[in-house]
């Protein structure tokens, strides 16, 4: 990967992640240590190094490993790892866009589509992040993400997921547009007032406004209709579209809470745990941890300790980082 791509990846991340740049980082030393660990089949060392570097550093380690060994790191890891630990370590070696592209492909492969798997990526990423993911998807699979979403979904749900993946925010972030807010409240209310619900305004508005604007719109709409957003979605929509709208509204209101709920309900499913722990480790995993503690009355760290064993447990705990007392 070139240096510009690595710099670009840094733009993905916020400051509420658990994984930060490793101080005193030396990719050549890491590459040699990893090569020695691979020769000895020392999985513990591989876990220790790769879970203690941020993504940009891991990309540099992969480059250094290639120069030292004339081999690609990910296939070398595959030779000595297996099962969920292999999946986790390979996920760590992907760029954020590559990882999300693989998660989306996985949700559409095989018999039936994992709608919530799609939504867990599409509803929690920004427009620029999803544009990067579309490029990574085409490069990895030789397919267009939009076309696959279209063929794997149907009706209003298709329109919603395409609206999400192609989202362009109409209102500039940081500016409060009271006129647009009023228009949006009226349009959303009118769409669920008649005998037949009109899904189009809900798709158009919820996929083309920033989070602050939409939360203000939601507050006004709830006052106008006398019910919560959750109730409105529950009462006026159905099927996959209702699921999509429910998750989208949840993520607009509080993304870390949605992710904490998903973790809490899916701790036995390693692919879901991996998706959140890797996908949010440099973004907002501290916030997810806080919401998890409130929700479960126990920490995410303790839950991982209880649910997982061995090197997989060590890797997940390293991404989680610390106990919440």
Coordinates of C-alpha atoms in Angstrom, one line a residue:
X1 CA 0.0 0.0 0.0
X2 CA 1.3 3.5 -0.9
X3 CA 2.0 6.2 1.7
X4 CA -0.9 8.4 0.5
X5 CA -3.3 5.5 1.0
X6 CA -2.1 5.1 4.6
X7 CA -2.4 8.8 5.2
X8 CA -5.9 8.6 3.8
X9 CA -6.8 5.8 6.2
X10 CA -6.0 8.0 9.2
X11 CA -8.9 10.2 8.1
X12 CA -11.3 7.4 8.9
X13 CA -10.7 7.4 12.6
X14 CA -12.0 9.5 15.5
X15 CA -10.4 10.0 18.9
X16 CA -12.7 7.6 20.9
X17 CA -11.0 4.4 19.8
X18 CA -9.2 1.9 22.0
X19 CA -6.3 1.4 19.6
X20 CA -3.9 4.3 19.2
X21 CA -0.5 4.5 17.4
X22 CA 2.1 2.4 19.1
X23 CA 4.9 4.6 20.5
X24 CA 8.4 3.8 19.3
X25 CA 7.0 2.0 16.3
X26 CA 9.5 0.3 14.0
X27 CA 8.0 -1.7 11.2
X28 CA 11.2 -3.5 10.3
X29 CA 11.7 -4.8 13.8
X30 CA 8.0 -5.9 13.9
X31 CA 8.4 -7.6 10.5
X32 CA 11.4 -9.6 11.7
X33 CA 9.7 -10.5 15.0
X34 CA 6.6 -11.7 13.1
X35 CA 8.8 -13.7 10.7
X36 CA 10.4 -15.4 13.7
X37 CA 7.0 -16.0 15.3
X38 CA 5.7 -17.6 12.1
X39 CA 8.7 -19.9 11.9
X40 CA 8.1 -21.0 15.5
X41 CA 4.3 -21.0 15.1
X42 CA 4.3 -18.6 18.1
X43 CA 0.7 -17.4 17.8
X44 CA 0.9 -15.3 21.1
X45 CA 3.6 -13.1 19.6
X46 CA 1.6 -12.5 16.4
X47 CA -1.4 -11.5 18.5
X48 CA 0.6 -9.3 20.8
X49 CA 2.2 -7.3 17.9
X50 CA -0.8 -7.0 15.6
X51 CA -3.3 -6.0 18.2
X52 CA -1.0 -3.3 19.6
X53 CA -0.5 -1.4 16.3
X54 CA -3.1 0.9 14.7
X55 CA -4.2 0.2 11.1
X56 CA -1.8 2.5 9.4
X57 CA 1.1 0.9 11.3
X58 CA -0.1 -2.6 10.5
X59 CA 0.0 -1.6 6.8
X60 CA 3.6 -0.5 7.2
X61 CA 4.4 -3.8 9.0
X62 CA 2.9 -5.7 6.0
X63 CA 5.1 -3.7 3.6
X64 CA 8.2 -4.3 5.7
X65 CA 7.4 -8.0 6.0
X66 CA 7.2 -8.3 2.2
X67 CA 10.6 -6.6 1.9
X68 CA 12.2 -8.9 4.5
X69 CA 10.7 -12.2 3.5
X70 CA 9.5 -11.7 -0.1
X71 CA 6.1 -13.0 1.0
X72 CA 2.8 -11.4 1.7
X73 CA 1.9 -11.3 5.4
X74 CA -1.8 -12.3 5.2
X75 CA -1.2 -15.6 3.4
X76 CA 1.6 -16.3 5.8
X77 CA -0.7 -15.8 8.7
X78 CA -3.3 -18.1 7.1
X79 CA -0.8 -21.0 7.1
X80 CA -0.5 -21.1 10.9
X81 CA -3.9 -19.8 12.1
X82 CA -7.4 -21.2 11.8
X83 CA -11.0 -20.6 12.7
X84 CA -12.2 -17.3 14.3
X85 CA -8.7 -16.3 15.3
X86 CA -7.5 -16.5 11.7
X87 CA -10.5 -14.4 10.6
X88 CA -9.8 -11.8 13.3
X89 CA -6.1 -11.5 12.4
X90 CA -6.7 -11.3 8.7
X91 CA -9.4 -8.6 9.4
X92 CA -6.7 -6.6 11.3
X93 CA -4.5 -6.7 8.2
X94 CA -7.1 -5.1 6.0
X95 CA -7.6 -1.4 5.6
X96 CA -10.9 -0.1 7.0
X97 CA -12.4 0.1 3.5
X98 CA -11.3 -3.4 2.6
X99 CA -12.7 -4.8 5.9
X100 CA -16.1 -3.2 5.4
X101 CA -16.1 -4.4 1.8
X102 CA -15.5 -8.0 3.0
X103 CA -18.2 -7.6 5.7
X104 CA -20.8 -6.5 3.0
X105 CA -19.8 -9.3 0.7
X106 CA -20.1 -11.8 3.5
X107 CA -23.6 -10.6 4.3
X108 CA -24.7 -11.2 0.7
X109 CA -22.9 -14.6 0.0
X110 CA -24.6 -18.0 0.2
X111 CA -28.2 -18.8 0.8
X112 CA -30.2 -15.7 1.7
X113 CA -29.0 -12.2 2.6
X114 CA -28.1 -11.1 6.1
X115 CA -30.0 -7.8 6.1
X116 CA -28.8 -6.7 9.5
X117 CA -25.2 -7.5 8.5
X118 CA -25.6 -5.1 5.6
X119 CA -27.2 -2.4 7.8
X120 CA -24.6 -2.7 10.5
X121 CA -22.0 -1.4 8.0
X122 CA -24.2 1.0 5.9
X123 CA -25.9 2.7 8.8
X124 CA -22.7 3.3 10.8
X125 CA -20.4 4.7 8.2
X126 CA -20.3 8.2 6.6
X127 CA -20.7 8.9 2.9
X128 CA -16.9 9.3 2.3
X129 CA -16.2 6.1 4.1
X130 CA -18.8 4.2 2.0
X131 CA -17.3 5.7 -1.2
X132 CA -13.9 4.2 -0.1
X133 CA -15.6 0.9 0.6
X134 CA -17.3 0.9 -2.9
X135 CA -13.8 1.2 -4.5
X136 CA -12.3 -1.5 -2.2
X137 CA -15.3 -3.8 -3.0
X138 CA -14.7 -3.5 -6.8
X139 CA -11.0 -4.1 -6.3
X140 CA -11.4 -7.1 -4.1
X141 CA -14.3 -8.9 -5.8
X142 CA -14.4 -7.4 -9.4
X143 CA -18.1 -6.5 -8.8
X144 CA -20.0 -3.3 -8.2
X145 CA -21.4 -3.0 -4.6
X146 CA -24.5 -1.1 -5.8
X147 CA -25.4 -3.8 -8.4
X148 CA -25.0 -6.6 -5.7
X149 CA -27.1 -4.7 -3.2
X150 CA -29.8 -4.3 -5.9
X151 CA -29.8 -8.0 -6.8
X152 CA -29.7 -9.2 -3.2
X153 CA -32.5 -7.0 -1.8
X154 CA -36.0 -6.0 -3.0
X155 CA -38.5 -3.1 -3.1
X156 CA -38.3 -0.3 -0.6
X157 CA -35.4 -2.0 1.2
X158 CA -33.4 -1.8 -2.0
X159 CA -34.1 1.9 -2.3
X160 CA -33.0 2.4 1.3
X161 CA -29.7 0.6 1.1
X162 CA -28.8 2.2 -2.2
X163 CA -29.7 5.6 -0.6
X164 CA -27.3 4.8 2.2
X165 CA -24.4 3.7 0.0
X166 CA -24.8 6.7 -2.3
X167 CA -25.6 9.2 0.4
X168 CA -24.8 12.8 -0.2
X169 CA -25.6 15.2 2.7
X170 CA -27.6 18.2 1.5
X171 CA -27.0 20.4 4.5
X172 CA -23.5 21.5 5.5
X173 CA -22.3 20.0 8.8
X174 CA -22.4 22.6 11.6
X175 CA -25.0 24.9 10.1
X176 CA -28.5 24.7 11.5
X177 CA -31.0 25.2 8.6
X178 CA -34.3 25.8 10.4
X179 CA -36.2 26.1 7.2
X180 CA -35.0 22.7 5.9
X181 CA -35.7 21.3 9.4
X182 CA -39.3 22.5 9.2
X183 CA -39.7 21.1 5.7
X184 CA -38.4 17.7 6.7
X185 CA -40.7 17.4 9.7
X186 CA -43.7 18.2 7.5
X187 CA -42.6 15.8 4.8
X188 CA -42.0 12.9 7.3
X189 CA -45.2 13.5 9.2
X190 CA -47.3 13.7 6.0
X191 CA -45.8 10.5 4.7
X192 CA -47.3 8.5 7.6
X193 CA -50.5 10.4 8.0
X194 CA -52.6 9.1 5.1
X195 CA -54.1 5.6 4.7
X196 CA -51.1 4.4 2.7
X197 CA -47.6 5.2 4.1
X198 CA -45.2 6.9 1.6
X199 CA -41.7 5.5 2.1
X200 CA -40.0 7.9 -0.4
X201 CA -39.6 11.0 1.9
X202 CA -38.3 8.8 4.7
X203 CA -35.6 7.3 2.5
X204 CA -34.7 10.6 0.9
X205 CA -34.5 12.6 4.1
X206 CA -32.8 10.0 6.3
X207 CA -30.1 9.3 3.8
X208 CA -29.2 12.9 2.8
X209 CA -28.9 14.9 6.0
X210 CA -26.3 15.0 8.8
X211 CA -26.8 13.5 12.2
X212 CA -27.3 16.7 14.2
X213 CA -29.9 17.9 11.7
X214 CA -31.8 14.6 11.8
X215 CA -31.8 14.4 15.6
X216 CA -33.4 17.9 15.7
X217 CA -36.0 16.8 13.1
X218 CA -36.7 13.7 15.2
X219 CA -37.3 15.7 18.3
X220 CA -39.8 18.0 16.5
X221 CA -41.5 15.0 14.8
X222 CA -41.9 13.2 18.1
X223 CA -43.5 16.2 19.7
X224 CA -45.8 16.7 16.7
X225 CA -46.9 13.0 16.5
X226 CA -46.9 12.3 20.3
X227 CA -44.9 9.1 19.9
X228 CA -41.2 8.0 19.8
X229 CA -39.4 7.4 16.5
X230 CA -39.2 3.8 17.4
X231 CA -43.0 3.6 17.7
X232 CA -43.5 5.5 14.4
X233 CA -41.3 3.1 12.6
X234 CA -43.0 0.1 14.3
X235 CA -46.5 1.3 13.5
X236 CA -46.2 2.5 10.0
X237 CA -43.7 0.3 8.2
X238 CA -43.2 -3.4 7.6
X239 CA -40.8 -6.2 6.6
X240 CA -37.1 -5.6 5.7
X241 CA -37.8 -1.9 5.2
X242 CA -39.0 -1.6 8.8
X243 CA -35.8 -3.4 10.0
X244 CA -33.7 -1.0 7.9
X245 CA -35.4 2.1 9.1
X246 CA -35.3 1.0 12.8
X247 CA -31.6 0.4 12.7
X248 CA -30.9 3.6 10.7
X249 CA -32.9 5.7 13.2
X250 CA -31.1 4.0 16.1
X251 CA -27.7 4.8 14.5
X252 CA -28.7 8.4 13.9
X253 CA -29.7 8.7 17.5
X254 CA -26.9 6.8 19.1
X255 CA -24.6 4.6 17.1
X256 CA -22.6 3.3 20.1
X257 CA -25.8 2.1 21.8
X258 CA -26.9 0.2 18.7
X259 CA -23.5 -1.5 18.5
X260 CA -23.6 -2.3 22.2
X261 CA -27.0 -3.9 21.8
X262 CA -25.8 -5.9 18.8
X263 CA -22.8 -7.1 20.8
X264 CA -24.9 -8.0 23.8
X265 CA -27.3 -10.0 21.7
X266 CA -24.7 -11.7 19.6
X267 CA -21.7 -12.6 21.8
X268 CA -21.8 -16.2 20.6
X269 CA -21.5 -15.1 16.9
X270 CA -17.7 -14.4 16.3
X271 CA -18.3 -12.7 13.0
X272 CA -20.5 -10.0 14.6
X273 CA -18.1 -9.5 17.5
X274 CA -15.2 -9.3 15.1
X275 CA -17.0 -6.8 12.9
X276 CA -17.6 -4.4 15.8
X277 CA -14.3 -4.9 17.7
X278 CA -12.1 -4.4 14.6
X279 CA -14.4 -2.0 12.8
X280 CA -14.8 0.4 15.7
X281 CA -11.4 -0.1 17.5
X282 CA -10.0 3.2 16.1
X283 CA -13.3 5.0 16.0
X284 CA -15.6 4.9 19.0
X285 CA -15.1 1.6 20.9
X286 CA -14.7 3.5 24.1
X287 CA -18.3 4.8 23.6
X288 CA -19.5 1.3 22.7
X289 CA -17.9 0.0 25.9
X290 CA -19.7 2.7 28.0
X291 CA -23.1 1.8 26.5
X292 CA -22.4 -1.9 26.9
X293 CA -21.8 -1.5 30.6
X294 CA -25.0 0.5 31.1
X295 CA -27.0 -2.0 29.0
X296 CA -25.6 -5.3 30.4
X297 CA -24.6 -4.1 33.9
X298 CA -21.2 -5.7 33.3
X299 CA -18.2 -4.6 31.2
X300 CA -17.5 -5.6 27.7
X301 CA -14.0 -6.7 28.9
X302 CA -15.4 -9.1 31.5
X303 CA -17.9 -10.4 29.0
X304 CA -15.2 -11.2 26.5
X305 CA -13.2 -12.9 29.2
X306 CA -16.1 -15.1 30.0
X307 CA -17.2 -15.9 26.4
X308 CA -13.9 -16.6 24.7
X309 CA -10.7 -18.6 25.4
X310 CA -7.1 -18.8 24.4
X311 CA -5.4 -16.6 21.8
X312 CA -8.8 -15.4 20.4
X313 CA -9.7 -14.1 23.9
X314 CA -6.3 -12.4 24.2
X315 CA -6.7 -10.7 20.8
X316 CA -10.3 -9.5 21.6
X317 CA -9.2 -8.2 25.0
X318 CA -6.3 -6.3 23.5
X319 CA -8.8 -4.6 21.1
X320 CA -11.2 -3.9 24.0
X321 CA -8.1 -2.6 25.9
X322 CA -9.3 -2.3 29.5
X323 CA -11.9 -3.0 32.1
X324 CA -14.7 -0.5 32.8
X325 CA -15.2 -0.4 36.6

